[in-house]
């Protein structure tokens, strides 16, 4: 990014987030924002669509399972993965694919923390909630 930067040289963020860096530029950044949006279409929406298409095929396969217990087990496996995928892609899409003016800087900080820190921390918990011992321990704590 060959942009002139002026004013305060402090990024109001936890890390060097590209949208926060663009706010420090003195020049027009609409082209940069359009490039970021276009890149996000391929990087975020492409894989998300592939995951959703594959899970729709999995859903149809699960619905053909005759036993109720088998369907329940298959849904619990898929639901934990879809939860993680939804949390990651949802927060990243809201962060990068919505107009900048609609999100104040504090909200952008929280969203970026969510997909970069909280989601990886929640992964072990979400995937282990299928385990009966972990469920019991969580109930005792709550």
Short mmCIF file of C-alpha atoms in Angstrom, two decimals:
data_model
loop_
_atom_site.label_atom_id
_atom_site.label_comp_id
_atom_site.label_asym_id
_atom_site.label_seq_id
_atom_site.Cartn_x
_atom_site.Cartn_y
_atom_site.Cartn_z
CA UNK A 1 0.00 0.00 0.00
CA UNK A 2 1.68 3.11 -1.19
CA UNK A 3 -0.36 5.61 0.76
CA UNK A 4 0.75 8.81 2.43
CA UNK A 5 0.24 8.70 6.18
CA UNK A 6 -0.13 11.79 8.32
CA UNK A 7 -1.35 12.78 11.73
CA UNK A 8 -1.02 10.45 14.66
CA UNK A 9 0.99 7.36 13.81
CA UNK A 10 -0.80 5.19 16.34
CA UNK A 11 -3.13 2.46 15.23
CA UNK A 12 -6.23 2.34 17.40
CA UNK A 13 -6.30 -1.45 17.50
CA UNK A 14 -4.77 -4.45 19.24
CA UNK A 15 -2.64 -5.35 16.23
CA UNK A 16 -1.83 -3.99 12.80
CA UNK A 17 -5.29 -4.51 11.32
CA UNK A 18 -5.49 -3.39 7.70
CA UNK A 19 -8.72 -1.44 8.12
CA UNK A 20 -7.22 0.50 11.04
CA UNK A 21 -4.09 1.24 9.01
CA UNK A 22 -6.23 2.60 6.18
CA UNK A 23 -7.84 5.07 8.59
CA UNK A 24 -4.43 6.69 9.13
CA UNK A 25 -3.94 7.43 5.42
CA UNK A 26 -4.25 10.99 4.18
CA UNK A 27 -5.23 9.92 0.65
CA UNK A 28 -8.45 8.45 -0.69
CA UNK A 29 -8.65 4.78 0.31
CA UNK A 30 -11.78 3.76 -1.58
CA UNK A 31 -9.79 1.72 -4.10
CA UNK A 32 -7.98 -0.10 -1.28
CA UNK A 33 -11.30 -0.82 0.44
CA UNK A 34 -12.76 -2.16 -2.80
CA UNK A 35 -9.74 -4.45 -3.23
CA UNK A 36 -10.13 -5.68 0.35
CA UNK A 37 -13.83 -6.33 -0.26
CA UNK A 38 -13.15 -8.18 -3.52
CA UNK A 39 -10.45 -10.27 -1.88
CA UNK A 40 -12.81 -11.14 0.97
CA UNK A 41 -15.39 -12.40 -1.51
CA UNK A 42 -12.92 -15.05 -2.65
CA UNK A 43 -11.19 -15.72 0.67
CA UNK A 44 -14.27 -15.75 2.92
CA UNK A 45 -17.37 -16.38 0.84
CA UNK A 46 -15.79 -18.98 -1.44
CA UNK A 47 -14.80 -21.43 1.31
CA UNK A 48 -17.98 -20.67 3.26
CA UNK A 49 -20.11 -21.60 0.25
CA UNK A 50 -18.13 -24.81 -0.24
CA UNK A 51 -18.63 -25.73 3.43
CA UNK A 52 -22.36 -25.00 3.24
CA UNK A 53 -22.79 -27.02 0.04
CA UNK A 54 -20.91 -29.96 1.53
CA UNK A 55 -22.94 -29.78 4.72
CA UNK A 56 -26.19 -29.72 2.79
CA UNK A 57 -25.09 -32.99 1.17
CA UNK A 58 -24.19 -34.33 4.61
CA UNK A 59 -27.58 -33.23 5.94
CA UNK A 60 -29.40 -35.16 3.23
CA UNK A 61 -27.26 -38.23 3.99
CA UNK A 62 -28.01 -37.91 7.72
CA UNK A 63 -31.73 -37.65 7.08
CA UNK A 64 -31.57 -40.99 5.25
CA UNK A 65 -30.17 -42.74 8.35
CA UNK A 66 -32.88 -44.99 9.73
CA UNK A 67 -31.94 -45.11 13.42
CA UNK A 68 -32.77 -42.15 15.62
CA UNK A 69 -29.58 -42.64 17.66
CA UNK A 70 -27.45 -42.63 14.50
CA UNK A 71 -29.02 -39.37 13.31
CA UNK A 72 -28.51 -37.80 16.74
CA UNK A 73 -24.84 -38.78 16.81
CA UNK A 74 -24.25 -37.50 13.27
CA UNK A 75 -26.00 -34.19 14.01
CA UNK A 76 -23.96 -33.65 17.17
CA UNK A 77 -20.74 -34.17 15.23
CA UNK A 78 -21.78 -31.80 12.45
CA UNK A 79 -23.27 -29.17 14.73
CA UNK A 80 -20.02 -28.58 16.62
CA UNK A 81 -18.11 -28.06 13.38
CA UNK A 82 -20.79 -25.77 11.95
CA UNK A 83 -20.73 -23.75 15.17
CA UNK A 84 -16.98 -23.15 14.85
CA UNK A 85 -17.24 -22.36 11.13
CA UNK A 86 -20.16 -20.00 11.73
CA UNK A 87 -18.36 -18.13 14.50
CA UNK A 88 -15.21 -17.69 12.46
CA UNK A 89 -16.69 -16.80 9.09
CA UNK A 90 -19.55 -14.78 10.57
CA UNK A 91 -17.30 -12.45 12.54
CA UNK A 92 -14.78 -12.13 9.70
CA UNK A 93 -17.51 -11.35 7.15
CA UNK A 94 -19.07 -8.72 9.40
CA UNK A 95 -15.63 -7.22 10.01
CA UNK A 96 -14.40 -7.01 6.42
CA UNK A 97 -17.44 -7.01 4.17
CA UNK A 98 -19.59 -4.30 5.71
CA UNK A 99 -19.08 -0.59 5.21
CA UNK A 100 -16.58 0.93 7.63
CA UNK A 101 -18.91 3.66 8.76
CA UNK A 102 -21.38 1.21 10.27
CA UNK A 103 -18.92 -0.15 12.89
CA UNK A 104 -17.21 2.05 15.46
CA UNK A 105 -13.56 1.28 16.21
CA UNK A 106 -14.34 -0.42 19.53
CA UNK A 107 -16.75 -2.80 17.80
CA UNK A 108 -14.10 -3.59 15.17
CA UNK A 109 -11.63 -4.40 17.94
CA UNK A 110 -14.07 -6.84 19.52
CA UNK A 111 -14.87 -8.50 16.18
CA UNK A 112 -11.22 -8.95 15.29
CA UNK A 113 -10.51 -10.37 18.74
CA UNK A 114 -13.39 -12.76 18.28
CA UNK A 115 -12.14 -14.37 15.08
CA UNK A 116 -8.44 -14.19 15.94
CA UNK A 117 -8.43 -15.09 19.65
CA UNK A 118 -11.77 -16.24 21.07
CA UNK A 119 -12.69 -18.64 18.28
CA UNK A 120 -9.42 -20.62 18.48
CA UNK A 121 -9.78 -20.69 22.28
CA UNK A 122 -13.36 -21.96 22.00
CA UNK A 123 -12.49 -24.71 19.48
CA UNK A 124 -11.40 -27.30 22.08
CA UNK A 125 -14.43 -26.57 24.24
CA UNK A 126 -16.91 -26.75 21.36
CA UNK A 127 -15.46 -29.97 19.99
CA UNK A 128 -15.19 -31.59 23.40
CA UNK A 129 -18.81 -30.84 24.36
CA UNK A 130 -19.72 -34.10 22.67
CA UNK A 131 -17.89 -35.90 25.47
CA UNK A 132 -20.21 -36.83 28.37
CA UNK A 133 -17.54 -36.15 31.01
CA UNK A 134 -16.91 -32.64 29.67
CA UNK A 135 -20.64 -31.94 29.60
CA UNK A 136 -20.95 -33.01 33.22
CA UNK A 137 -17.99 -30.88 34.30
CA UNK A 138 -19.42 -27.85 32.47
CA UNK A 139 -22.81 -28.33 34.17
CA UNK A 140 -21.10 -28.48 37.58
CA UNK A 141 -19.16 -25.28 36.86
CA UNK A 142 -22.20 -23.40 35.60
#
